Amino acid sequence: MTEEDTYIDVMRKAFPFQLLTDEQFETVVRDSTRQSFQENEFIFHEDEEEVEVYFLLKGLAKNVLHREDGKQFSVRFYYPGDLIGLMILLSGGEMNFSVQALESCESVKLKKSALLKVMTENNAFSDTILSGIGQRMKSLYDEMKKGNTSTSTENIALYKTRVHTIMDKPRFIYKDQSILQAAKTLGDWGGQGLTVVDHDHHLKGTITQTELLKGLSHGVPEDQVEKWMITSPVSTQADAFSYEVLTYFKDDRINLVPVLNGEKVVGILTAESFLRLHESEYLNLYYNVNHAKSLSELSALSPKSNESFLSFTEELLSEQTYGTEMSEFISKYNDQIHIQVIRAALKEMKLEGYGSPPVNYCFIVMGSQGRGEQAFSTDQDNGFILDNYEHLDNRKQVDEYFRCFAEKINAGLVECGFPECTGGIMAKESKWRRSIDHWEREVFRWLRETDGQEVRDFTIFIDYRPLFGDFTLAENLRERITNPIQKARILHAMLMKDTIRFRVPIQAFGRISTKGKNRTIDLKKAAIMQIVNGIRIFSIRYGVEEVSTLKRLHVLSKEEVFHPRDAKNAKLALDYLYQLRIQENLKQLRQDTPLTNELSPHILTKDQRRQLKEALLVAKRMQQMSELSFARNRGL
């Protein structure tokens, strides 16, 4: 028996091919071909123009869904006997998912046209295939719902803004006035509609452009407003939160909502009222980034050169927004620019004949961007985690693909206002572009052999966060390295030695020590990083996998590693220090001077200097806590 006869025999006995007649089965397998795939190779990729259906004979594969935000996640696994690519039968070949071999796989490639032909002839076979597609669509939907849950604070203003802060002044009409008078009043004003009230300004109804048009076309101009108005309009109280009302405009298609103080009308809300929310401007900024058609357009939207972004950030400052929230906002915006640059690089790779990525990958950001704690003064810290590919026959081509891909990304980020890292921590450098197994080995080498320079590389790397691609690669690597790092006492000592290189510039009696003729301090090195580094060291020691400093702080406080008072003080200090840093960056941008982290305390007000001293004392305490804790662990 030939090899072909063997796999055809296996298929004939497998469900649902058992449901076919011999003639129908012959139609399905007539033009089939045997195909092999090595571990991490794509059986098919979403970018392929024409994809067929595969019957898996041997091995394990997974389905990878590609989301719009660049994140990939697995929807299901395929085992021997499964049909791969069923949903393609109904999608016309247009997909947003790929299938990847998780180990050496043997498959039979079937013609889509042959399967469709047999489905029209055999109802039982067709029902089985369609049922399978339905189940997979449901699992896909459930996974997408799960994947779309977000812990971001993008809608924070909806939850803290009261209606009275965004409402408009109302225009009144009485119910016994004519619709012609109402139309004239509305025309002179140019609003969405009028609020119908009595002489005490109690709400009686609303009349919008829609009702006026109906009245004028189906009635007479002398008809009273009462005849055509909405008699029981949706209304809200002035102290309600914005999110309580937004659903009326979004889901109920209402154009006008009167705002009451008790029983009296004091304002109105329209859809445009919500444009006053910060998030509306934030969403507008996001929209512009996501719809930029070229790198030059994207470059103009860079935080440093985007007037709307600068003005919005200044407004956040003026409203005393928490510094950590502002820093997160800047980081998220930078994330969006990075994602667009990556997408542009992918398009370039295809145009230049490189095709789609040959193996799965995850683009990671590190350092302050990884933690989500950026200001305007920032450079690139990024890399690639690749699926293991060294065993593949085309490993040199894989290397070349990602080298070229990374160079395009790093160059695109430079064009968009993110300078290259002076320490070379970028994806285009082979040191920062490794397969997951090589990354694991490199981390273990760091644990054994780290020197002064490499410990700084480690502190930047350990704060990595997945940004684009297969997030499971980043998550799996984190799981592999957390425990060994937790036990690496020599590394802990090196981290401590590195962080105390910069002493907090505050003397015993609270006097701030400055340097140079301009009498400045470096906010980042002398204050912010002392808190960040201290919290990182404790997080490493206690196996905390979170990357954000505040999330690390929350876990450490919850686990009673930190006293609640110390955690609260650290949060307050970071809020103030980030505020100061962003404020100084904005001044530098407005004055067209180089961006730095330098601050002159003497130019601050008395109250600002007091807050700065308190923040510096917290940073000093964090440094001392770290030193003393390490000494105890060493038994000193």
PDB file of C-alpha atoms in Angstrom, residues 304 375-378 518 520-525 580-589 593-600:
ATOM      1  CA  LYS A 304       6.019  66.612  20.650  1.00  0.00           C
ATOM      2  CA  ALA A 375       6.623  61.805  29.575  1.00  0.00           C
ATOM      3  CA  PHE A 376       7.601  63.762  26.461  1.00  0.00           C
ATOM      4  CA  SER A 377      11.320  63.131  26.902  1.00  0.00           C
ATOM      5  CA  THR A 378      11.608  59.529  25.727  1.00  0.00           C
ATOM      6  CA  ASN A 518      21.351  76.544  37.127  1.00  0.00           C
ATOM      7  CA  THR A 520      18.844  71.865  39.086  1.00  0.00           C
ATOM      8  CA  ILE A 521      17.955  68.315  40.038  1.00  0.00           C
ATOM      9  CA  ASP A 522      17.306  65.415  37.654  1.00  0.00           C
ATOM     10  CA  LEU A 523      13.707  64.453  38.409  1.00  0.00           C
ATOM     11  CA  LYS A 524      14.024  61.067  36.737  1.00  0.00           C
ATOM     12  CA  LYS A 525      17.370  59.782  38.052  1.00  0.00           C
ATOM     13  CA  LEU A 580       6.317  68.178  37.512  1.00  0.00           C
ATOM     14  CA  ARG A 581       8.169  66.259  34.823  1.00  0.00           C
ATOM     15  CA  ILE A 582       5.366  66.654  32.269  1.00  0.00           C
ATOM     16  CA  GLN A 583       4.954  70.311  33.198  1.00  0.00           C
ATOM     17  CA  GLU A 584       8.652  70.971  32.605  1.00  0.00           C
ATOM     18  CA  ASN A 585       8.590  69.044  29.319  1.00  0.00           C
ATOM     19  CA  LEU A 586       5.662  71.151  28.110  1.00  0.00           C
ATOM     20  CA  LYS A 587       7.559  74.346  28.970  1.00  0.00           C
ATOM     21  CA  GLN A 588      10.594  73.103  27.070  1.00  0.00           C
ATOM     22  CA  LEU A 589       8.474  72.232  24.023  1.00  0.00           C
ATOM     23  CA  THR A 593      14.488  74.098  24.067  1.00  0.00           C
ATOM     24  CA  PRO A 594      15.916  70.544  24.390  1.00  0.00           C
ATOM     25  CA  LEU A 595      13.808  68.088  26.349  1.00  0.00           C
ATOM     26  CA  THR A 596      15.415  67.086  29.644  1.00  0.00           C
ATOM     27  CA  ASN A 597      14.401  65.846  33.069  1.00  0.00           C
ATOM     28  CA  GLU A 598      16.120  68.753  34.793  1.00  0.00           C
ATOM     29  CA  LEU A 599      14.142  70.953  37.202  1.00  0.00           C
ATOM     30  CA  SER A 600      15.145  74.133  39.041  1.00  0.00           C
TER      31      SER A 600
END
